[in-house]
Amino acid sequence: MKEVFPEGGFPPLRPLGHAEKYSTTRSHLGIYLNVALTACYKRPSGAPVKPALFYALSILISKHPILSAIPFAIDTPNPYFVRLPKITLSEVVSLMEEEANPSSSDGRETLDKVLQEQHNCPFEIDPKRPLPFWRLCVLERSSSPESFILVFVFHHSLMDTQSALSFHEELEGYMAQYAGLEPSDTVYSPSNALVPPLEGLCTLPVSKEFFQSQEKGSEPSPDSWTGAPQFTPVKTRFSSLWLSEVDTKVLIALSKKEQTSVTATIQVLIATCIFSVLPTTYHTLQGDCAVSLRRFLPEPVTATTLGCYVGSLSTKYHRNTSFNWNESRRTKVAIEHVMAQKGGNMPVGYLPFIQNQHHWMLQKLGQNRNSAFELSNIGTTSTLRGGTNFKIESMLFSQSSSACSGAIKVSAVTGPDGRLALGFTWQEGVIEAGMIEKVQSALKGEIKRLAVSA
């Protein structure tokens, strides 16, 4: 039987799973575009980045078939992945030089500007010049030749941020092995099958009560702040906040001492600081939290598999004048309760019941948001490795804002240098001008207060 190829002659791989379809539907409608994980690298003196990077990428592409896969027929009820026959590295890697007189000595403002631009740049299928649904930006500074920044931007249907972390760590290892041979600009795609989607690995059970709550939906109470109603087009704004190594250690140590988790502590800190800049008429906030479901998944999924395996939960917060450890412990218990269900009763488990995701999402526009904010924390990355070759020093996690989710997204990661970095994104027009700056200032103040009390 002759194999039927889609338009363009790309080999079909498998249908998109429900969570993967959710990501492609959002991007197709312009609701949410992409994710990024940025690594700041140290490098050998005078060593050029491009040859080592191309060498490492050629290995990674040959090893992970999802890097050659792009979603196809995304405007239909049955989208599927196809395989690009090859990837031209110079088309997915951009080399940038930082401006001569940056406004901040550490380059943070330049990086924030680059990330904001990237989060407003969608992945699209061009039949004449098909590109993968990921890209890399290399940012170099003439004033700092011993380091460079590598921004990895990807479509959420391909992978989650745990995958991106694994991608960076593998990339770091292969770059360190680079022996000086000129690598090819063209990498041919592997023929391996894709790993199954989330629901092909996990049952994601949904109770009758949870199903009914998702079907009915809910309107936030008048005293709950959620920003402006949901609308498109989306213009993402971005700002990063980096804690010092000392403040990060204090946060980790105090969370452990108070029998809670860093994720729960950050969640409550964000809620507390949002309350501090809101009018006193708002008494409650809903905070969403993204969680990895990998621990419940069987082989072939491991900690280093590239794929999208995330769920989420929501917690309600009442106004507090300052950070409260009891609230952090309550949040930790709420997270543990949801995780004990091993993927059960999560919004991701409701997706199979939606017959037309395009219609379902478009119906959300014009309605009020349910949540004030969403936290995604991928935790602490491995400690600094020895040697003089390429090595990751710090990291920053960020993502596009969304027309149909919390008004503020906070993406957290603690790099090998021990610094917690928080990436704040919001949709222009959804919150008041200057609000994020005030929230970040309040957050720094709360953490300093906790450090002093310790």
Short mmCIF file of N, CA and C in Angstrom, two decimals, residues 135-275:
data_model
loop_
_atom_site.label_atom_id
_atom_site.label_comp_id
_atom_site.label_asym_id
_atom_site.label_seq_id
_atom_site.Cartn_x
_atom_site.Cartn_y
_atom_site.Cartn_z
N ARG A 135 14.08 27.38 18.13
CA ARG A 135 15.19 28.20 17.62
C ARG A 135 16.12 28.58 18.77
N LEU A 136 17.32 29.01 18.41
CA LEU A 136 18.32 29.42 19.40
C LEU A 136 18.84 30.81 19.07
N CYS A 137 19.01 31.63 20.08
CA CYS A 137 19.63 32.94 19.92
C CYS A 137 20.89 32.97 20.77
N VAL A 138 22.01 33.29 20.16
CA VAL A 138 23.28 33.43 20.87
C VAL A 138 23.56 34.91 21.05
N LEU A 139 23.67 35.35 22.29
CA LEU A 139 23.91 36.75 22.60
C LEU A 139 25.31 36.89 23.19
N GLU A 140 26.16 37.62 22.49
CA GLU A 140 27.54 37.81 22.95
C GLU A 140 27.78 39.28 23.30
N ARG A 141 28.72 39.49 24.22
CA ARG A 141 29.08 40.85 24.64
C ARG A 141 30.58 41.02 24.46
N SER A 142 30.98 42.02 23.69
CA SER A 142 32.41 42.26 23.47
C SER A 142 33.11 42.60 24.78
N SER A 143 32.35 43.16 25.72
CA SER A 143 32.93 43.53 27.01
C SER A 143 33.11 42.31 27.93
N SER A 144 32.53 41.17 27.51
CA SER A 144 32.61 39.96 28.33
C SER A 144 32.89 38.74 27.45
N PRO A 145 34.13 38.66 26.88
CA PRO A 145 34.44 37.57 25.93
C PRO A 145 34.49 36.18 26.56
N GLU A 146 34.52 36.11 27.89
CA GLU A 146 34.63 34.81 28.54
C GLU A 146 33.26 34.16 28.76
N SER A 147 32.19 34.84 28.30
CA SER A 147 30.85 34.27 28.50
C SER A 147 29.95 34.60 27.32
N PHE A 148 28.81 33.93 27.25
CA PHE A 148 27.77 34.23 26.25
C PHE A 148 26.44 33.71 26.78
N ILE A 149 25.37 34.13 26.15
CA ILE A 149 24.02 33.73 26.56
C ILE A 149 23.37 32.94 25.44
N LEU A 150 22.73 31.84 25.79
CA LEU A 150 22.07 30.98 24.81
C LEU A 150 20.58 30.91 25.15
N VAL A 151 19.73 31.44 24.27
CA VAL A 151 18.28 31.46 24.47
C VAL A 151 17.66 30.35 23.61
N PHE A 152 17.02 29.40 24.25
CA PHE A 152 16.36 28.30 23.56
C PHE A 152 14.86 28.56 23.60
N VAL A 153 14.26 28.83 22.44
CA VAL A 153 12.84 29.13 22.33
C VAL A 153 12.15 27.94 21.64
N PHE A 154 11.02 27.50 22.18
CA PHE A 154 10.38 26.31 21.62
C PHE A 154 8.86 26.38 21.74
N HIS A 155 8.20 25.62 20.89
CA HIS A 155 6.75 25.51 20.90
C HIS A 155 6.35 24.49 21.96
N HIS A 156 5.32 24.82 22.74
CA HIS A 156 4.96 23.98 23.88
C HIS A 156 4.42 22.61 23.47
N SER A 157 4.00 22.43 22.22
CA SER A 157 3.53 21.11 21.80
C SER A 157 4.68 20.12 21.70
N LEU A 158 5.90 20.62 21.50
CA LEU A 158 7.06 19.73 21.38
C LEU A 158 7.56 19.25 22.73
N MET A 159 7.57 20.14 23.70
CA MET A 159 8.18 19.79 24.98
C MET A 159 7.76 20.74 26.08
N ASP A 160 8.04 20.31 27.31
CA ASP A 160 7.84 21.15 28.49
C ASP A 160 9.20 21.72 28.92
N THR A 161 9.19 22.48 30.01
CA THR A 161 10.44 23.15 30.40
C THR A 161 11.43 22.18 31.03
N GLN A 162 10.94 21.09 31.62
CA GLN A 162 11.84 20.05 32.11
C GLN A 162 12.64 19.48 30.94
N SER A 163 11.99 19.34 29.79
CA SER A 163 12.67 18.88 28.58
C SER A 163 13.73 19.89 28.15
N ALA A 164 13.37 21.17 28.21
CA ALA A 164 14.31 22.22 27.80
C ALA A 164 15.53 22.24 28.70
N LEU A 165 15.32 21.96 29.98
CA LEU A 165 16.43 21.88 30.93
C LEU A 165 17.37 20.74 30.54
N SER A 166 16.78 19.60 30.20
CA SER A 166 17.57 18.45 29.76
C SER A 166 18.31 18.78 28.46
N PHE A 167 17.63 19.48 27.55
CA PHE A 167 18.22 19.91 26.28
C PHE A 167 19.48 20.74 26.54
N HIS A 168 19.37 21.72 27.43
CA HIS A 168 20.51 22.58 27.74
C HIS A 168 21.67 21.80 28.37
N GLU A 169 21.32 20.89 29.27
CA GLU A 169 22.37 20.13 29.95
C GLU A 169 23.09 19.19 28.98
N GLU A 170 22.34 18.58 28.06
CA GLU A 170 22.97 17.76 27.04
C GLU A 170 23.83 18.62 26.11
N LEU A 171 23.29 19.77 25.74
CA LEU A 171 24.01 20.68 24.86
C LEU A 171 25.33 21.10 25.50
N GLU A 172 25.27 21.42 26.78
CA GLU A 172 26.47 21.81 27.52
C GLU A 172 27.54 20.70 27.46
N GLY A 173 27.09 19.45 27.68
CA GLY A 173 28.02 18.33 27.67
C GLY A 173 28.67 18.11 26.32
N TYR A 174 27.87 18.20 25.24
CA TYR A 174 28.42 17.98 23.90
C TYR A 174 29.29 19.14 23.44
N MET A 175 28.95 20.36 23.82
CA MET A 175 29.79 21.50 23.48
C MET A 175 31.17 21.37 24.15
N ALA A 176 31.16 20.88 25.38
CA ALA A 176 32.42 20.69 26.10
C ALA A 176 33.30 19.63 25.45
N GLN A 177 32.67 18.69 24.69
CA GLN A 177 33.43 17.62 24.02
C GLN A 177 33.97 18.05 22.65
N TYR A 178 33.53 19.21 22.15
CA TYR A 178 33.89 19.63 20.80
C TYR A 178 35.42 19.66 20.64
N ALA A 179 35.90 18.99 19.57
CA ALA A 179 37.34 18.82 19.39
C ALA A 179 37.94 19.67 18.27
N GLY A 180 37.14 20.52 17.62
CA GLY A 180 37.73 21.44 16.65
C GLY A 180 37.42 21.17 15.19
N LEU A 181 36.78 20.05 14.86
CA LEU A 181 36.42 19.78 13.47
C LEU A 181 35.24 20.66 13.06
N GLU A 182 35.25 21.13 11.81
CA GLU A 182 34.18 22.01 11.33
C GLU A 182 32.90 21.19 11.13
N PRO A 183 31.84 21.48 11.87
CA PRO A 183 30.62 20.70 11.73
C PRO A 183 29.81 21.11 10.51
N SER A 184 28.95 20.21 10.04
CA SER A 184 28.09 20.51 8.89
C SER A 184 26.96 21.44 9.31
N ASP A 185 26.48 22.22 8.36
CA ASP A 185 25.34 23.11 8.62
C ASP A 185 24.02 22.35 8.49
N THR A 186 24.06 21.19 7.88
CA THR A 186 22.84 20.40 7.64
C THR A 186 22.84 19.14 8.48
N VAL A 187 21.73 18.91 9.17
CA VAL A 187 21.57 17.70 9.97
C VAL A 187 20.35 16.95 9.46
N TYR A 188 20.52 15.68 9.10
CA TYR A 188 19.40 14.88 8.61
C TYR A 188 18.66 14.26 9.80
N SER A 189 17.36 14.23 9.68
CA SER A 189 16.51 13.82 10.80
C SER A 189 16.56 12.33 11.04
N PRO A 190 16.46 11.90 12.30
CA PRO A 190 16.43 10.46 12.59
C PRO A 190 15.07 9.87 12.22
N SER A 191 15.02 8.56 12.08
CA SER A 191 13.77 7.90 11.68
C SER A 191 13.03 7.31 12.88
N ASN A 192 13.54 7.56 14.09
CA ASN A 192 12.91 7.01 15.30
C ASN A 192 11.46 7.49 15.44
N ALA A 193 10.65 6.66 16.06
CA ALA A 193 9.26 7.05 16.35
C ALA A 193 9.23 8.05 17.50
N LEU A 194 8.20 8.89 17.53
CA LEU A 194 8.04 9.82 18.64
C LEU A 194 7.55 9.07 19.88
N VAL A 195 7.91 9.59 21.04
CA VAL A 195 7.39 9.06 22.30
C VAL A 195 5.88 9.33 22.33
N PRO A 196 5.08 8.42 22.90
CA PRO A 196 3.62 8.65 22.94
C PRO A 196 3.26 9.93 23.69
N PRO A 197 2.09 10.50 23.40
CA PRO A 197 1.65 11.68 24.15
C PRO A 197 1.26 11.31 25.57
N LEU A 198 1.00 12.31 26.38
CA LEU A 198 0.71 12.12 27.81
C LEU A 198 -0.36 11.07 28.06
N GLU A 199 -1.52 11.19 27.36
CA GLU A 199 -2.63 10.26 27.64
C GLU A 199 -2.35 8.85 27.13
N GLY A 200 -1.29 8.70 26.31
CA GLY A 200 -0.88 7.37 25.88
C GLY A 200 -0.02 6.68 26.92
N LEU A 201 0.32 7.40 27.98
CA LEU A 201 1.20 6.88 29.03
C LEU A 201 0.54 6.87 30.40
N CYS A 202 -0.53 7.67 30.55
CA CYS A 202 -1.15 7.87 31.85
C CYS A 202 -2.66 8.00 31.66
N THR A 203 -3.45 7.46 32.59
CA THR A 203 -4.91 7.45 32.40
C THR A 203 -5.57 8.82 32.63
N LEU A 204 -4.98 9.69 33.47
CA LEU A 204 -5.55 11.02 33.76
C LEU A 204 -7.04 10.93 34.11
N PRO A 205 -7.41 10.17 35.15
CA PRO A 205 -8.83 10.00 35.49
C PRO A 205 -9.50 11.30 35.92
N VAL A 206 -10.76 11.43 35.59
CA VAL A 206 -11.54 12.62 35.94
C VAL A 206 -12.82 12.16 36.65
N SER A 207 -13.05 12.69 37.85
CA SER A 207 -14.27 12.33 38.59
C SER A 207 -15.47 13.07 38.01
N LYS A 208 -16.65 12.58 38.33
CA LYS A 208 -17.88 13.21 37.85
C LYS A 208 -17.97 14.65 38.34
N GLU A 209 -17.59 14.88 39.60
CA GLU A 209 -17.65 16.23 40.19
C GLU A 209 -16.69 17.18 39.48
N PHE A 210 -15.48 16.69 39.21
CA PHE A 210 -14.49 17.55 38.54
C PHE A 210 -14.94 17.85 37.11
N PHE A 211 -15.46 16.84 36.43
CA PHE A 211 -15.94 17.02 35.07
C PHE A 211 -17.03 18.10 35.03
N GLN A 212 -17.97 18.00 35.97
CA GLN A 212 -19.07 18.97 36.01
C GLN A 212 -18.57 20.38 36.30
N SER A 213 -17.54 20.49 37.16
CA SER A 213 -16.98 21.81 37.47
C SER A 213 -16.30 22.42 36.25
N GLN A 214 -15.66 21.58 35.43
CA GLN A 214 -15.01 22.07 34.22
C GLN A 214 -16.04 22.45 33.15
N GLU A 215 -17.12 21.65 33.06
CA GLU A 215 -18.18 21.93 32.10
C GLU A 215 -18.89 23.25 32.42
N LYS A 216 -19.16 23.42 33.70
CA LYS A 216 -19.90 24.61 34.14
C LYS A 216 -19.05 25.87 34.07
N GLY A 217 -17.75 25.72 34.40
CA GLY A 217 -16.90 26.90 34.49
C GLY A 217 -17.27 27.69 35.73
N SER A 218 -16.54 28.76 35.99
CA SER A 218 -16.85 29.58 37.16
C SER A 218 -16.46 31.03 36.89
N GLU A 219 -17.25 31.91 37.41
CA GLU A 219 -17.00 33.34 37.28
C GLU A 219 -16.34 33.81 38.58
N PRO A 220 -15.19 34.50 38.51
CA PRO A 220 -14.54 34.95 39.75
C PRO A 220 -15.43 35.90 40.54
N SER A 221 -15.31 35.84 41.86
CA SER A 221 -16.12 36.71 42.71
C SER A 221 -15.68 38.16 42.53
N PRO A 222 -16.55 39.13 42.81
CA PRO A 222 -16.22 40.55 42.61
C PRO A 222 -14.99 41.02 43.41
N ASP A 223 -14.71 40.32 44.54
CA ASP A 223 -13.56 40.74 45.35
C ASP A 223 -12.27 40.00 44.97
N SER A 224 -12.31 39.27 43.84
CA SER A 224 -11.12 38.54 43.36
C SER A 224 -10.53 39.25 42.15
N TRP A 225 -9.28 39.65 42.25
CA TRP A 225 -8.63 40.38 41.14
C TRP A 225 -8.11 39.40 40.09
N THR A 226 -8.43 39.67 38.81
CA THR A 226 -7.94 38.81 37.72
C THR A 226 -7.45 39.61 36.53
N GLY A 227 -7.29 40.93 36.68
CA GLY A 227 -6.86 41.74 35.55
C GLY A 227 -8.01 41.95 34.57
N ALA A 228 -7.66 42.43 33.38
CA ALA A 228 -8.68 42.70 32.35
C ALA A 228 -9.23 41.40 31.78
N PRO A 229 -10.46 41.40 31.23
CA PRO A 229 -11.01 40.20 30.58
C PRO A 229 -10.10 39.69 29.46
N GLN A 230 -10.37 38.48 29.01
CA GLN A 230 -9.53 37.79 28.03
C GLN A 230 -9.77 38.37 26.63
N PHE A 231 -8.67 38.74 25.96
CA PHE A 231 -8.81 39.32 24.62
C PHE A 231 -7.55 39.06 23.79
N THR A 232 -7.72 39.16 22.50
CA THR A 232 -6.59 39.15 21.56
C THR A 232 -6.66 40.45 20.76
N PRO A 233 -5.59 40.90 20.10
CA PRO A 233 -4.30 40.23 20.00
C PRO A 233 -3.48 40.33 21.30
N VAL A 234 -2.51 39.43 21.42
CA VAL A 234 -1.66 39.38 22.59
C VAL A 234 -0.30 40.01 22.28
N LYS A 235 0.08 40.99 23.07
CA LYS A 235 1.44 41.52 23.01
C LYS A 235 2.08 41.24 24.36
N THR A 236 3.09 40.38 24.37
CA THR A 236 3.75 39.98 25.60
C THR A 236 4.73 41.04 26.08
N ARG A 237 4.68 41.33 27.37
CA ARG A 237 5.69 42.16 28.03
C ARG A 237 6.47 41.25 28.97
N PHE A 238 7.77 41.54 29.15
CA PHE A 238 8.62 40.65 29.96
C PHE A 238 9.59 41.44 30.83
N SER A 239 9.80 40.92 32.04
CA SER A 239 10.80 41.50 32.95
C SER A 239 11.33 40.40 33.86
N SER A 240 12.64 40.34 34.05
CA SER A 240 13.23 39.32 34.90
C SER A 240 13.63 39.90 36.26
N LEU A 241 13.64 39.03 37.24
CA LEU A 241 14.10 39.39 38.59
C LEU A 241 15.04 38.30 39.06
N TRP A 242 16.27 38.68 39.38
CA TRP A 242 17.29 37.71 39.80
C TRP A 242 17.58 37.91 41.28
N LEU A 243 17.44 36.85 42.07
CA LEU A 243 17.82 36.92 43.47
C LEU A 243 19.32 36.61 43.60
N SER A 244 19.93 37.10 44.65
CA SER A 244 21.33 36.77 44.89
C SER A 244 21.43 35.33 45.38
N GLU A 245 22.63 34.79 45.33
CA GLU A 245 22.85 33.42 45.82
C GLU A 245 22.51 33.34 47.31
N VAL A 246 22.87 34.38 48.06
CA VAL A 246 22.60 34.40 49.51
C VAL A 246 21.10 34.39 49.78
N ASP A 247 20.35 35.25 49.10
CA ASP A 247 18.90 35.31 49.31
C ASP A 247 18.22 34.01 48.88
N THR A 248 18.73 33.40 47.82
CA THR A 248 18.16 32.12 47.36
C THR A 248 18.40 31.04 48.40
N LYS A 249 19.60 31.00 48.97
CA LYS A 249 19.91 30.00 50.00
C LYS A 249 19.01 30.18 51.23
N VAL A 250 18.77 31.44 51.59
CA VAL A 250 17.90 31.74 52.73
C VAL A 250 16.49 31.22 52.47
N LEU A 251 16.00 31.47 51.25
CA LEU A 251 14.65 31.04 50.88
C LEU A 251 14.52 29.52 50.94
N ILE A 252 15.54 28.83 50.44
CA ILE A 252 15.54 27.37 50.44
C ILE A 252 15.62 26.83 51.87
N ALA A 253 16.55 27.41 52.66
CA ALA A 253 16.76 26.94 54.04
C ALA A 253 15.53 27.20 54.91
N LEU A 254 14.93 28.38 54.78
CA LEU A 254 13.75 28.70 55.58
C LEU A 254 12.57 27.82 55.20
N SER A 255 12.39 27.57 53.91
CA SER A 255 11.29 26.70 53.47
C SER A 255 11.44 25.30 54.06
N LYS A 256 12.66 24.81 54.09
CA LYS A 256 12.91 23.49 54.67
C LYS A 256 12.65 23.51 56.17
N LYS A 257 13.15 24.55 56.85
CA LYS A 257 12.96 24.69 58.29
C LYS A 257 11.48 24.78 58.66
N GLU A 258 10.71 25.48 57.83
CA GLU A 258 9.28 25.68 58.10
C GLU A 258 8.42 24.55 57.54
N GLN A 259 9.08 23.48 57.10
CA GLN A 259 8.39 22.27 56.62
C GLN A 259 7.44 22.56 55.46
N THR A 260 7.97 23.31 54.51
CA THR A 260 7.22 23.58 53.29
C THR A 260 8.17 23.47 52.11
N SER A 261 7.70 23.81 50.91
CA SER A 261 8.52 23.71 49.71
C SER A 261 8.83 25.10 49.17
N VAL A 262 9.88 25.21 48.38
CA VAL A 262 10.24 26.49 47.77
C VAL A 262 9.13 26.94 46.82
N THR A 263 8.56 26.00 46.06
CA THR A 263 7.47 26.35 45.14
C THR A 263 6.29 26.96 45.89
N ALA A 264 5.89 26.34 47.00
CA ALA A 264 4.78 26.86 47.80
C ALA A 264 5.12 28.24 48.37
N THR A 265 6.36 28.40 48.80
CA THR A 265 6.79 29.69 49.35
C THR A 265 6.76 30.78 48.31
N ILE A 266 7.27 30.50 47.11
CA ILE A 266 7.24 31.49 46.03
C ILE A 266 5.80 31.83 45.67
N GLN A 267 4.94 30.81 45.62
CA GLN A 267 3.53 31.02 45.28
C GLN A 267 2.88 32.02 46.25
N VAL A 268 3.12 31.83 47.54
CA VAL A 268 2.52 32.70 48.55
C VAL A 268 3.17 34.09 48.52
N LEU A 269 4.46 34.15 48.29
CA LEU A 269 5.14 35.44 48.18
C LEU A 269 4.53 36.27 47.04
N ILE A 270 4.29 35.61 45.90
CA ILE A 270 3.70 36.32 44.75
C ILE A 270 2.30 36.83 45.09
N ALA A 271 1.49 35.98 45.70
CA ALA A 271 0.14 36.40 46.09
C ALA A 271 0.18 37.57 47.06
N THR A 272 1.06 37.48 48.06
CA THR A 272 1.20 38.55 49.05
C THR A 272 1.59 39.87 48.40
N CYS A 273 2.53 39.80 47.45
CA CYS A 273 3.04 41.02 46.81
C CYS A 273 2.05 41.61 45.81
N ILE A 274 1.24 40.77 45.17
CA ILE A 274 0.18 41.29 44.30
C ILE A 274 -0.86 42.02 45.15
N PHE A 275 -1.25 41.40 46.27
CA PHE A 275 -2.19 42.06 47.18
C PHE A 275 -1.67 43.43 47.61
#
